[in-house]
XYZ file of C-alpha atoms in Angstrom:
604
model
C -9.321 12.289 -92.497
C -11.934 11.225 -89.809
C -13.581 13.725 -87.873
C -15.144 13.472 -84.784
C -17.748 15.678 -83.509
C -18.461 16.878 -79.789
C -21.033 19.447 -78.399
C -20.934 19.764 -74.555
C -23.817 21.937 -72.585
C -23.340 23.118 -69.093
C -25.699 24.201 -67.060
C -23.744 26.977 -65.317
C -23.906 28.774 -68.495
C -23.907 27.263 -72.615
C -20.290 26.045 -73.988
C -20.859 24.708 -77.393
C -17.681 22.467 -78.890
C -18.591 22.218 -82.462
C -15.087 21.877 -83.538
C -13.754 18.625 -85.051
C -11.551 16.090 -82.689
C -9.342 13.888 -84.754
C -8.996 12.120 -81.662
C -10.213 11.705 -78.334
C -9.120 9.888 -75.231
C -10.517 8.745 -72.361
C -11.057 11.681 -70.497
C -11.879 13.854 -72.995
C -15.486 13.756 -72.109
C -14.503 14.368 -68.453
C -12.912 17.497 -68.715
C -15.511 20.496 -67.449
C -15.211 23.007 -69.561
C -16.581 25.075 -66.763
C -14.073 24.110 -64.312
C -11.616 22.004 -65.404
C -8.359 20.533 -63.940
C -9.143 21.775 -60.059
C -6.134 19.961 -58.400
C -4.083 22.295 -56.300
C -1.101 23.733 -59.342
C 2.144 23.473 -56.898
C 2.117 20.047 -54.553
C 5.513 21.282 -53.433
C 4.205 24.311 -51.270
C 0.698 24.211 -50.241
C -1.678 26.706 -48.571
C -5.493 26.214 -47.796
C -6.351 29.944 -49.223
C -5.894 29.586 -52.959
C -8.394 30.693 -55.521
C -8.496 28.076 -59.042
C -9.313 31.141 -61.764
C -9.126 27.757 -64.443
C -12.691 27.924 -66.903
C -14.690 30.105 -69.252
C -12.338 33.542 -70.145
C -13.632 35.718 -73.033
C -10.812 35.971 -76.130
C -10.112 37.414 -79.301
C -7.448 37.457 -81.669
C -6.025 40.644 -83.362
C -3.952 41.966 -85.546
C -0.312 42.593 -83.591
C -0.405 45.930 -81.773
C -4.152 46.345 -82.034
C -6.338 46.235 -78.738
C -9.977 44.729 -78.317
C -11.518 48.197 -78.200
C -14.949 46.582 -79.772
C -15.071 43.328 -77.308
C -14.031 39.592 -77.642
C -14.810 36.798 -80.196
C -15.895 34.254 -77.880
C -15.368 31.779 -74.910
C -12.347 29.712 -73.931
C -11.846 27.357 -71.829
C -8.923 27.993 -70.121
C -5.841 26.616 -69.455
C -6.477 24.323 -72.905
C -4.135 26.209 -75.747
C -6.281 28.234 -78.131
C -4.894 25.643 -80.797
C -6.707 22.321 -79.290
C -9.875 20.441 -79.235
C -10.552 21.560 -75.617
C -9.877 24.950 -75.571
C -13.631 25.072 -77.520
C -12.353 27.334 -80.291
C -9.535 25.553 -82.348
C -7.645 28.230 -84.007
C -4.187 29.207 -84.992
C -2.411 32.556 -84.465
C 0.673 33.015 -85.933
C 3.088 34.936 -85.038
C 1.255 38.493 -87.405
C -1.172 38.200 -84.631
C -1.905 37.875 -80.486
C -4.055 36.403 -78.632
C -5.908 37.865 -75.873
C -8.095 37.112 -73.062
C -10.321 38.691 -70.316
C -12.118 37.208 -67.539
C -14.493 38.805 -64.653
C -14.570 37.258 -60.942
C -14.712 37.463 -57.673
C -12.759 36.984 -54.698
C -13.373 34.197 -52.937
C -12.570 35.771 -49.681
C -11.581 39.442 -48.423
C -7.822 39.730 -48.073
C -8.176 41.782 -45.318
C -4.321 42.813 -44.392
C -2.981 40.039 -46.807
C -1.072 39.835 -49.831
C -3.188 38.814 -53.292
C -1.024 36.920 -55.744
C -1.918 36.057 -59.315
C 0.022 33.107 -60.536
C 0.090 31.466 -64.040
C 2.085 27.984 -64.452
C 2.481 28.864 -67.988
C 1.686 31.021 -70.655
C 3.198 30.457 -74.183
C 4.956 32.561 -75.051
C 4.943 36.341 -74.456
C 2.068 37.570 -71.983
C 1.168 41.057 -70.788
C -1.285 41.092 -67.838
C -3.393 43.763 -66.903
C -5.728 43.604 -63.511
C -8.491 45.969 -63.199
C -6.640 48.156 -66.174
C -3.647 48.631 -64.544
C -0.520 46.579 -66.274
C 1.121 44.440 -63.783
C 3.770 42.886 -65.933
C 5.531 41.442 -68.868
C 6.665 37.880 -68.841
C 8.886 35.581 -71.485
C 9.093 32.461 -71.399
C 6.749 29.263 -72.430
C 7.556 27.014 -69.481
C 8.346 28.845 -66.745
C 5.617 29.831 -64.353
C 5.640 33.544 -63.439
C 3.222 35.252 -60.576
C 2.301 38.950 -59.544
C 1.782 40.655 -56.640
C -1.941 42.172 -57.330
C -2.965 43.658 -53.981
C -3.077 47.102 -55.194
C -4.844 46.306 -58.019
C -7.844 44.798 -56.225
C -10.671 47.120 -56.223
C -12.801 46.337 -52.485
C -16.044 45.367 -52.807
C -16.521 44.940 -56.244
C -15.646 41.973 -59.091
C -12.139 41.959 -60.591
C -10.886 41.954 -64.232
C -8.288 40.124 -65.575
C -6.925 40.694 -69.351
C -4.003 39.127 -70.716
C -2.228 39.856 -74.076
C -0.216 36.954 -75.707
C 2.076 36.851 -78.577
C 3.476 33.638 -79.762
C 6.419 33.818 -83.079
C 6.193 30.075 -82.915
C 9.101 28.880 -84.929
C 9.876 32.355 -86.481
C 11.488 33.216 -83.139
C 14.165 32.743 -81.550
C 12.513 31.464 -78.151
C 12.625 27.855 -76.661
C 9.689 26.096 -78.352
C 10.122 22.302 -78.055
C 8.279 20.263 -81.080
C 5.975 22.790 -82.304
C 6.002 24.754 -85.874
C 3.613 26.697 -87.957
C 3.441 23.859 -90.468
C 3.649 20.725 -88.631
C 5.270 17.603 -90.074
C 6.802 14.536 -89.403
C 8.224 14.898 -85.975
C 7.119 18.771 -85.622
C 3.621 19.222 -84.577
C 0.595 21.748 -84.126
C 1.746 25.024 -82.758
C 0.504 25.562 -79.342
C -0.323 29.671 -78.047
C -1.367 31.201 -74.735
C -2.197 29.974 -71.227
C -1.773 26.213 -71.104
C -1.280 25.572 -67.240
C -3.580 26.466 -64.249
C -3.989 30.172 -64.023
C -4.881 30.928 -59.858
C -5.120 33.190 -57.215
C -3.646 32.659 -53.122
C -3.338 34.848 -50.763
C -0.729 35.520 -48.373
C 0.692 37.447 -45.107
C 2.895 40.067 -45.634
C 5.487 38.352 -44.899
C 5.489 34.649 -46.353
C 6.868 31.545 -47.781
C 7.784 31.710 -51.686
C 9.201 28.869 -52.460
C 11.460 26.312 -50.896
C 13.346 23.191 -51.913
C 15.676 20.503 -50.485
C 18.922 18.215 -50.992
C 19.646 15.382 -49.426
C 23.423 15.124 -47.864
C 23.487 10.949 -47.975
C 26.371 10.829 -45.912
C 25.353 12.736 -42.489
C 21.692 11.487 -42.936
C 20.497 15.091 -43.170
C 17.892 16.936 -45.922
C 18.840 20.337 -46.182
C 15.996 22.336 -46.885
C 16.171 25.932 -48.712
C 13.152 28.591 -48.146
C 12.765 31.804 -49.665
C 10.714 34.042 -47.837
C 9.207 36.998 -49.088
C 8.913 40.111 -47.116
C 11.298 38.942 -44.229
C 11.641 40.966 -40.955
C 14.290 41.145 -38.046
C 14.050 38.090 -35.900
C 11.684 35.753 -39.047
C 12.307 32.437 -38.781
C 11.748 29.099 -40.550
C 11.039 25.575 -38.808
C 10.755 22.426 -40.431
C 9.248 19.527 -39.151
C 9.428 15.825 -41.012
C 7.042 13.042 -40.340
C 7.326 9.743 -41.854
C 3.615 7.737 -41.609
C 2.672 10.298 -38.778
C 5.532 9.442 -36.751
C 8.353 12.736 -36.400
C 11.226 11.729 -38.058
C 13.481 15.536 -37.630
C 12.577 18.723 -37.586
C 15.034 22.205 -37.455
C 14.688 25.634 -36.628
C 16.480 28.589 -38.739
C 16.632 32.230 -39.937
C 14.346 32.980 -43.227
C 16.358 32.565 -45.820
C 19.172 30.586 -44.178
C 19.345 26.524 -44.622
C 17.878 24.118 -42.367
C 19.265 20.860 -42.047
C 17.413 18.494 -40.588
C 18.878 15.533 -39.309
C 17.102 12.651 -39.707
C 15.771 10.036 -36.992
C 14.162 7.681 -39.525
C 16.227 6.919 -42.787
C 14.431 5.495 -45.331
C 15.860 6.093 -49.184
C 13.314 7.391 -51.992
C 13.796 4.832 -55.151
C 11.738 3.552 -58.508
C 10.977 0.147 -56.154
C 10.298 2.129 -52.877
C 9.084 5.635 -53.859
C 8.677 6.704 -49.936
C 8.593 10.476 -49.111
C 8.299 12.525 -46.231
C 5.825 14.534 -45.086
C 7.080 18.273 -44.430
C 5.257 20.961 -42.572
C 6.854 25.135 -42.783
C 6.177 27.204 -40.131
C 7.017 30.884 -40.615
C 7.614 32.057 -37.024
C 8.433 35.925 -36.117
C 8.863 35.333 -31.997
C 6.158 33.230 -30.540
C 3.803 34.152 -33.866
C 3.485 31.939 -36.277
C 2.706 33.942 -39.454
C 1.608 31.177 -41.925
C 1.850 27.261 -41.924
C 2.668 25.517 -45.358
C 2.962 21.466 -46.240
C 5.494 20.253 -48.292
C 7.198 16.912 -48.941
C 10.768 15.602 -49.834
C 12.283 12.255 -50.923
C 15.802 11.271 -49.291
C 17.520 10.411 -52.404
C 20.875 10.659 -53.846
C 22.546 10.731 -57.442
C 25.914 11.018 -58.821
C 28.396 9.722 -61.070
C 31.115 7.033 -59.790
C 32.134 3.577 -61.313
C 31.653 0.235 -60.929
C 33.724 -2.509 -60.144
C 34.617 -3.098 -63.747
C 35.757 0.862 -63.550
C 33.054 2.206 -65.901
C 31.211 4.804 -64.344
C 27.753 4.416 -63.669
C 24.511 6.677 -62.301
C 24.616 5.755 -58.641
C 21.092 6.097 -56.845
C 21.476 6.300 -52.909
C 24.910 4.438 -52.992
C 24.737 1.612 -55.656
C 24.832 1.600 -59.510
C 21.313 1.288 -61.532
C 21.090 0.676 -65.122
C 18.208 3.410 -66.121
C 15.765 2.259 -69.007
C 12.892 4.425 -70.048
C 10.694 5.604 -73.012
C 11.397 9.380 -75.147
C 8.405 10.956 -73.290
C 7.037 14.068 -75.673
C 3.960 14.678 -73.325
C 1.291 15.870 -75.776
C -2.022 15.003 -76.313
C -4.260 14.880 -79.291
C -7.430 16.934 -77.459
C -5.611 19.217 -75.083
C -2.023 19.700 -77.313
C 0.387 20.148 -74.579
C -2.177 20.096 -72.141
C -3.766 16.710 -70.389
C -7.341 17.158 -70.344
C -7.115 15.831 -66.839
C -4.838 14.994 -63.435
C -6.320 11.480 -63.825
C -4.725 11.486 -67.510
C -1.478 13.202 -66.690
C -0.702 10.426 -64.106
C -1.775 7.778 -66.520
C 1.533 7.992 -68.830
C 3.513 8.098 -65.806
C 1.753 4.541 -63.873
C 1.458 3.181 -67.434
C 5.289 3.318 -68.000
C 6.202 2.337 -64.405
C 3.610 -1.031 -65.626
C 5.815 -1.971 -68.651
C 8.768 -2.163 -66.451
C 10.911 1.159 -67.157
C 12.368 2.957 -64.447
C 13.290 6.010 -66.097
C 11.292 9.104 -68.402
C 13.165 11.102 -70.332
C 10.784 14.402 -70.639
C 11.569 15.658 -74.145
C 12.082 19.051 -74.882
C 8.898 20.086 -72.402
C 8.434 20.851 -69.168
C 5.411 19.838 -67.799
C 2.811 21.055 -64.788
C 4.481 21.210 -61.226
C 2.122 18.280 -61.194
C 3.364 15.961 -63.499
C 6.707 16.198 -61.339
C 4.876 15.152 -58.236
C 2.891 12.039 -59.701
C 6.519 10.977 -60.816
C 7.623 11.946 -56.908
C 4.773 9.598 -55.849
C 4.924 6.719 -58.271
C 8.971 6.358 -57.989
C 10.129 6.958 -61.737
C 13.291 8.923 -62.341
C 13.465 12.063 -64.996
C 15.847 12.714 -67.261
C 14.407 16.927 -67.656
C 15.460 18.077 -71.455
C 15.439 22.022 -72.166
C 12.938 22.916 -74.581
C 14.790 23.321 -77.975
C 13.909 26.616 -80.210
C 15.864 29.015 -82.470
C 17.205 26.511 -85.157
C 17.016 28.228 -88.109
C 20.175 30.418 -88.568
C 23.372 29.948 -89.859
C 25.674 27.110 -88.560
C 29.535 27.206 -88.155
C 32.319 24.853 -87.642
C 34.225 25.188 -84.655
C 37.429 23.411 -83.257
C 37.107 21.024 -79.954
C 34.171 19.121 -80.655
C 33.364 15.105 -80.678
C 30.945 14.328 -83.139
C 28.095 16.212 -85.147
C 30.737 19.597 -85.114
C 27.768 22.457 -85.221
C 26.927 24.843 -83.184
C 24.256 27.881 -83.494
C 25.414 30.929 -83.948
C 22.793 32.862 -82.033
C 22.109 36.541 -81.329
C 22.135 38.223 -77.577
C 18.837 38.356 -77.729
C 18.435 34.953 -78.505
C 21.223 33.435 -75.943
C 19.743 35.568 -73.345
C 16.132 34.160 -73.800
C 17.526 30.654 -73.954
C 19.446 31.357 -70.285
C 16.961 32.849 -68.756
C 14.225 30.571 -69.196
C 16.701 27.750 -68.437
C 17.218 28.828 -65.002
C 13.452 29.530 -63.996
C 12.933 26.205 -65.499
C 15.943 24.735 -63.171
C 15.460 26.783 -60.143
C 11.180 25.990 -59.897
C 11.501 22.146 -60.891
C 14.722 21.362 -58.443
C 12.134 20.975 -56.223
C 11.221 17.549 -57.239
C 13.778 14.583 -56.478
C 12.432 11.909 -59.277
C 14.247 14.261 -61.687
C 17.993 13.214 -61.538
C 19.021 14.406 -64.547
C 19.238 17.718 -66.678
C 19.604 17.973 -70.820
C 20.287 21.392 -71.931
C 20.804 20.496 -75.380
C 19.501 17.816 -77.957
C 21.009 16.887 -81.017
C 23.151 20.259 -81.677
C 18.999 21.665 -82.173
C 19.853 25.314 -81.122
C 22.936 24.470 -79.102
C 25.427 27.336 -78.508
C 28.357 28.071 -75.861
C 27.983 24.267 -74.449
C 30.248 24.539 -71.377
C 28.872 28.010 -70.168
C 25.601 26.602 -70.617
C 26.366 23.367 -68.662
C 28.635 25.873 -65.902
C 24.934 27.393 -65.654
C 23.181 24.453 -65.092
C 26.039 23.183 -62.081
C 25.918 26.755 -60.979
C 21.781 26.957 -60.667
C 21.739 22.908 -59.283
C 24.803 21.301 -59.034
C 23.258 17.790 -56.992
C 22.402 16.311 -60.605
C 23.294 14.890 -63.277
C 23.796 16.858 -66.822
C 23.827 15.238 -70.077
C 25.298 18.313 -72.027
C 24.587 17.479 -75.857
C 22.014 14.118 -75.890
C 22.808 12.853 -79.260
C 26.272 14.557 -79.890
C 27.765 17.779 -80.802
C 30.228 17.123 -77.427
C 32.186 20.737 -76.536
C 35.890 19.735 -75.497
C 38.129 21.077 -72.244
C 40.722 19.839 -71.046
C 40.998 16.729 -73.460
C 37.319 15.551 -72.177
C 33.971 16.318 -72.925
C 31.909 18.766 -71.238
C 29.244 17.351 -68.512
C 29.136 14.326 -66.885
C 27.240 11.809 -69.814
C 28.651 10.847 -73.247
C 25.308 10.010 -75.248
C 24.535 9.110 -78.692
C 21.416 8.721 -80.480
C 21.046 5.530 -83.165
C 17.688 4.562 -84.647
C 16.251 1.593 -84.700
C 18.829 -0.927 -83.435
C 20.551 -0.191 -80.081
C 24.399 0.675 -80.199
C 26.750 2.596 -77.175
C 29.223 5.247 -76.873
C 33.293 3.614 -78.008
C 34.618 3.042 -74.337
C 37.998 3.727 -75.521
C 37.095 7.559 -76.225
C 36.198 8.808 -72.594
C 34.726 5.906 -71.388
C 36.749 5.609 -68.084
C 35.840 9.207 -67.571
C 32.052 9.430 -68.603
C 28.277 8.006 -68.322
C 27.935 6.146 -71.479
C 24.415 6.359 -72.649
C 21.935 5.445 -75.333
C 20.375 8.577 -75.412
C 17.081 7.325 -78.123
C 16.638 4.401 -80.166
C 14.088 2.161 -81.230
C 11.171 4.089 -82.717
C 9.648 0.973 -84.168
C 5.992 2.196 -85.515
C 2.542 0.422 -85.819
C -0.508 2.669 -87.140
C -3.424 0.958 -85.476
C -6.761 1.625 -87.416
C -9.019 4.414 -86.347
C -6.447 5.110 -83.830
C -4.265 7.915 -85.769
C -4.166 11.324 -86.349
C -4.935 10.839 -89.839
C -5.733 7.961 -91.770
C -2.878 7.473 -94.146
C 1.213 8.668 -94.472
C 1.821 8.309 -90.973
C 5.394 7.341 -89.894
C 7.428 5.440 -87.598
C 11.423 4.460 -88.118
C 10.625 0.905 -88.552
C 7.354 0.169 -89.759
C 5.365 -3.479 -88.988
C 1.897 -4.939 -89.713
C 0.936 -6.645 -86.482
C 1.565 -6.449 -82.579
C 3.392 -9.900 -83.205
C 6.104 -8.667 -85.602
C 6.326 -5.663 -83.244
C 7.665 -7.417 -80.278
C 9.652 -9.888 -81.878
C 11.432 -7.164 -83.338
C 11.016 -5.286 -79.910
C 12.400 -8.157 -78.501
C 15.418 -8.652 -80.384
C 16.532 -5.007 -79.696
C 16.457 -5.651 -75.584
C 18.747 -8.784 -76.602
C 21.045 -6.408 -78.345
C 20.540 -3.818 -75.477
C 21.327 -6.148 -72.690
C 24.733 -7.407 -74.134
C 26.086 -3.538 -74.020
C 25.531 -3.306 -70.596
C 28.349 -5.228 -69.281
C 30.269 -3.518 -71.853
C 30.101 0.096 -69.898
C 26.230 1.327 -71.148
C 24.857 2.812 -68.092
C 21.454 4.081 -69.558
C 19.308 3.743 -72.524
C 15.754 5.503 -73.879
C 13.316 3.957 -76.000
C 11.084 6.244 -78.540
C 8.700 6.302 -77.374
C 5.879 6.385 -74.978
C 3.088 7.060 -77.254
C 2.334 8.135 -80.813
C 2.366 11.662 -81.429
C 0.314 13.180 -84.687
C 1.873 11.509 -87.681
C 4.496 9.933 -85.548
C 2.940 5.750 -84.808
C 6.344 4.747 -82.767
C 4.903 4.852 -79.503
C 4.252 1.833 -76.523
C 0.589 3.230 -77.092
C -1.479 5.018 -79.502
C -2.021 8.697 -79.620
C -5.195 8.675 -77.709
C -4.172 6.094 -75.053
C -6.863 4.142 -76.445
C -4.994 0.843 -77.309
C -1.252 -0.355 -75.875
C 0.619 -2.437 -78.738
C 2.843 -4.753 -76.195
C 1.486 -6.775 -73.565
C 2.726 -4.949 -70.330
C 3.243 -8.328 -68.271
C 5.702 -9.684 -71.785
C 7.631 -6.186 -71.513
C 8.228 -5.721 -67.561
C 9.487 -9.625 -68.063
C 11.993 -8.303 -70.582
C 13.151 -4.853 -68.859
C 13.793 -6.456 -65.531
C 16.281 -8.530 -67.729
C 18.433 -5.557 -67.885
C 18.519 -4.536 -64.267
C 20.395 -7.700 -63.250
């Protein structure tokens, strides 16, 4: 296996990285391990007085139930999981043991008579958090972000102490967990624990804007815009103002809490070829006081299901039908595990895609960094948003009324309760962003339980998307059709559809993965032999042509009813070789210009 080697010494204080890379990308060497990815965490509601906590925390790792009484191991540099290159120490946990972390600062200003919030965008996969001793919560969940209200804690005048306890079962629990396992293999991969997002610090009034989010009613010309405000008094109100290249384009005036719809003076649709947003200023007004100022954005977009003129329904965007074509996106990396070791690299899958011509990600089984969501906003690429799979081990059963692979999960409370909890964070903090269009509770029966009251959940929490309720099968019945709005199968490598005689005229007929044709490239994989792909070739010339012959293939369904298809898949991933690119984004194996010329093919 080759090894690679890095030590990195900063000047603010030593951090030594003698642990071995088995692959490096481009901006591995630009991620400070002193202060490392300083991009404001949540584009969708930004404030000026925010506090990035991201760096050098002190950790150990324990025994379950035991407490660092005699101090911590070492350094970490957070938010890097404790498993990867960048997190400086490389080690795994397990689920006999937690992981925990402690970290001194300052404030960087006095709150004076405002609010002190500590958020963390995520933390896998059960955290305890203490400030200044005093425990200020318990959160579940690996994907979700989760925040505290810390005022009390802060002690005046003097540095503050963070301390957080993780616990991670990995998969030998019953919690949403995506690709990882203890022993990875195949398509399962390195276990990833602890904080692995942007841990930070704002503060607030005491009375302020949470969160907020909008929809877009295409036929009035209006964005509706929904703010949660926090601390709300008698006579609080909410305006929002739209601007569209500095000009005004609506603005709207309303109770906190209620919707404001603002109609719209300047009507320009948010697509993959014309990505335009608005930009969106919140004003929290109590009388003539304006008690904080916020900027936002939103896209004026809409998605549904209706049919074409050959009566097979489609996925309309803003009005007319659009075939949707992109790579299985698994988002990992081989430095920083699930997290990029920089914004410049976490927009680089994204503009690289967009480059070979797809229009479409499907995000699979992860969620990513707030982010991610808004480089996807910007560049104009739709998201098909999978649920992070987990709990897969139990026994299966048969049960009457379904199309297809016939299993379902039979799952404890416990377990169903995780699952639907962390679903609807996941749903209510990313329904924010209008590039994703559709929603994928379940993938290939991997955990899947109670189908339609999981999809009723997901209409309930959002119901202005799309939801593919079972990508690769398992369909629940009612009512003599299939539950959700997409019928999607899964069929590696060459590309086949859903029969249009079996609920064609009622459902989105999808490809939901295929391909998966693999090329190790030399010096380029994350280890040297038995890697895999579906299809295995020699060259980048016996890649395309076979490439090649699967978009012929591909293009004849369309006509036939497909209305979406998704290629694995964007880049390698450990042992896997099938991607567009190699694991460390190092070398692409098409020529982008010789794809784009054969995707926009299937958009006629």
């Amino acid at each position: 296996m080759r090894k690679i080697v890095f030590s990195l010494l900063m000047l603010a204080g030593t951090v030594v990285y003698g642990q071995e890379a088995k692959l490096v990308t481009p901006w591995t060497e630009d991620m400070n391990p002193e202060a490392p990815l300083q991009e404001y965490p949540r584009p969708q509601l930004v404030r000026e007085n925010w506090q990035n906590l991201n760096g050098q925390w002190d950790y150990t790792i324990l025994p379950k139930g035991s407490i660092p009484e005699i101090g911590f191991a070492g350094s970490i540099t957070v938010p890097f999981p404790v498993e990867s290159y960048l997190s400086g120490v490389q080690k795994e946990v397990g689920p006999d043991m937690e992981l925990w972390y402690e970290k001194e600062f300052e404030l960087s200003s006095k709150p004076g008579k405002n609010r002190v919030i500590l958020h963390f965008g995520a933390v896998d996969w059960e955290s305890e958090v203490w400030v200044n001793g005093t425990s200020v919560g318990v959160h579940q969940g690996g994907f979700d972000g989760f925040s505290y209200d810390i005022t009390d804690q802060i002690v005046s005048g003097k540095k503050q102490t963070i301390r957080v306890r993780v616990w991670d079962p990995s998969d030998g629990g019953p919690q949403p967990r995506g690709k990882q396992i203890q022993k990875p293999h195949g398509i399962w991969y390195t276990p990833v624990t602890g904080i692995w997002q942007t841990v930070w610090i704002e503060q607030v009034p005491q009375t302020y804007l949470a969160s907020i989010y909008s929809n877009t009613d295409w036929e009035n010309g209006v964005q509706v815009f929904y703010p949660e405000v926090e601390g709300a008094t008698d006579g609080a109100e909410v305006e929002v103002s739209l601007s569209l290249d500095g000009v005004a384009a609506g603005s709207f005036k309303a109770q906190a809490n209620k919707p404001a719809p603002v109609k719209l003076s300047t009507l320009q649709a948010w697509s993959p070829d014309n990505p335009v947003l608005y930009d969106v200023t919140v004003k929290l007004i109590n009388g003539k006081k304006v008690l904080e100022e916020v900027d936002s954005y939103a896209a004026y977009r809409d998605v549904r299901m209706g049919k074409d003129a050959d009566g097979f329904q489609r996925i309309f965007l803003n009005g007319n039908p659009l075939f949707q074509y992109g790579p299985l996106d698994q988002g990992w990396w081989p430095d920083g595990l699930y997290t990029a070791p920089t914004d410049e690299a976490l927009l680089f899958d994204i503009v690289k895609t967009k480059e070979m011509g797809f229009n479409m990600i499907r995000k699979h089984v992860k969620v990513e960094p707030a982010r991610w969501y808004y480089h996807a906003d910007k560049e104009g690429m739709l998201v098909w948003q999978d649920m992070p799979s987990g709990d897969m081990g139990n026994r299966w059963e048969v049960r009457p009324g379904v199309y297809r692979h016939d299993m379902y999960k039979d799952r404890t409370k416990e377990s169903e309760e995780i699952f639907k909890t962390e679903w609807k964070e996941i749903i209510r903090e990313f329904k924010f962003f209008p590039s994703i269009v559709v929603w994928v509770p379940f993938n290939e029966a991997w955990g899947q339980f109670k189908t339609t009251e999981i999809v009723n959940l997901t209409r309930m929490e959002d119901d202005s998307r799309l939801i593919n309720s079972a990508s690769g099968g398992n369909f629940e019945m009612k009512s003599q059709d299939i539950v959700g709005d997409i019928m999607d199968l899964h069929n590696y490598p060459d590309p086949v559809m859903p029969d249009p005689s079996v609920f064609g005229a009622n459902k989105i007929m999808v490809l939901g993965e295929f391909g998966g044709l693999g090329l190790p490239v030399e010096n380029h994989t994350w280890q040297e032999k038995d890697n895999w792909g579906y299809q295995s070739f020699a060259n980048k010339q016996e890649l395309f042509a076979r490439y090649s012959l699967l978009m012929e293939d591909l293009k004849k369904l369309i006509p036939m009813g497909l209305a979406a298809a998704v290629y694995t898949q964007t880049t390698d991933v450990e042992v896997e070789v099938n991607g567009m690119m190699t694991y460390d984004r190092q070398v692409y194996k098409f020529d982008f210009d010789a794809l784009k010329k054969l995707h926009q093919e299937l958009y006629r």
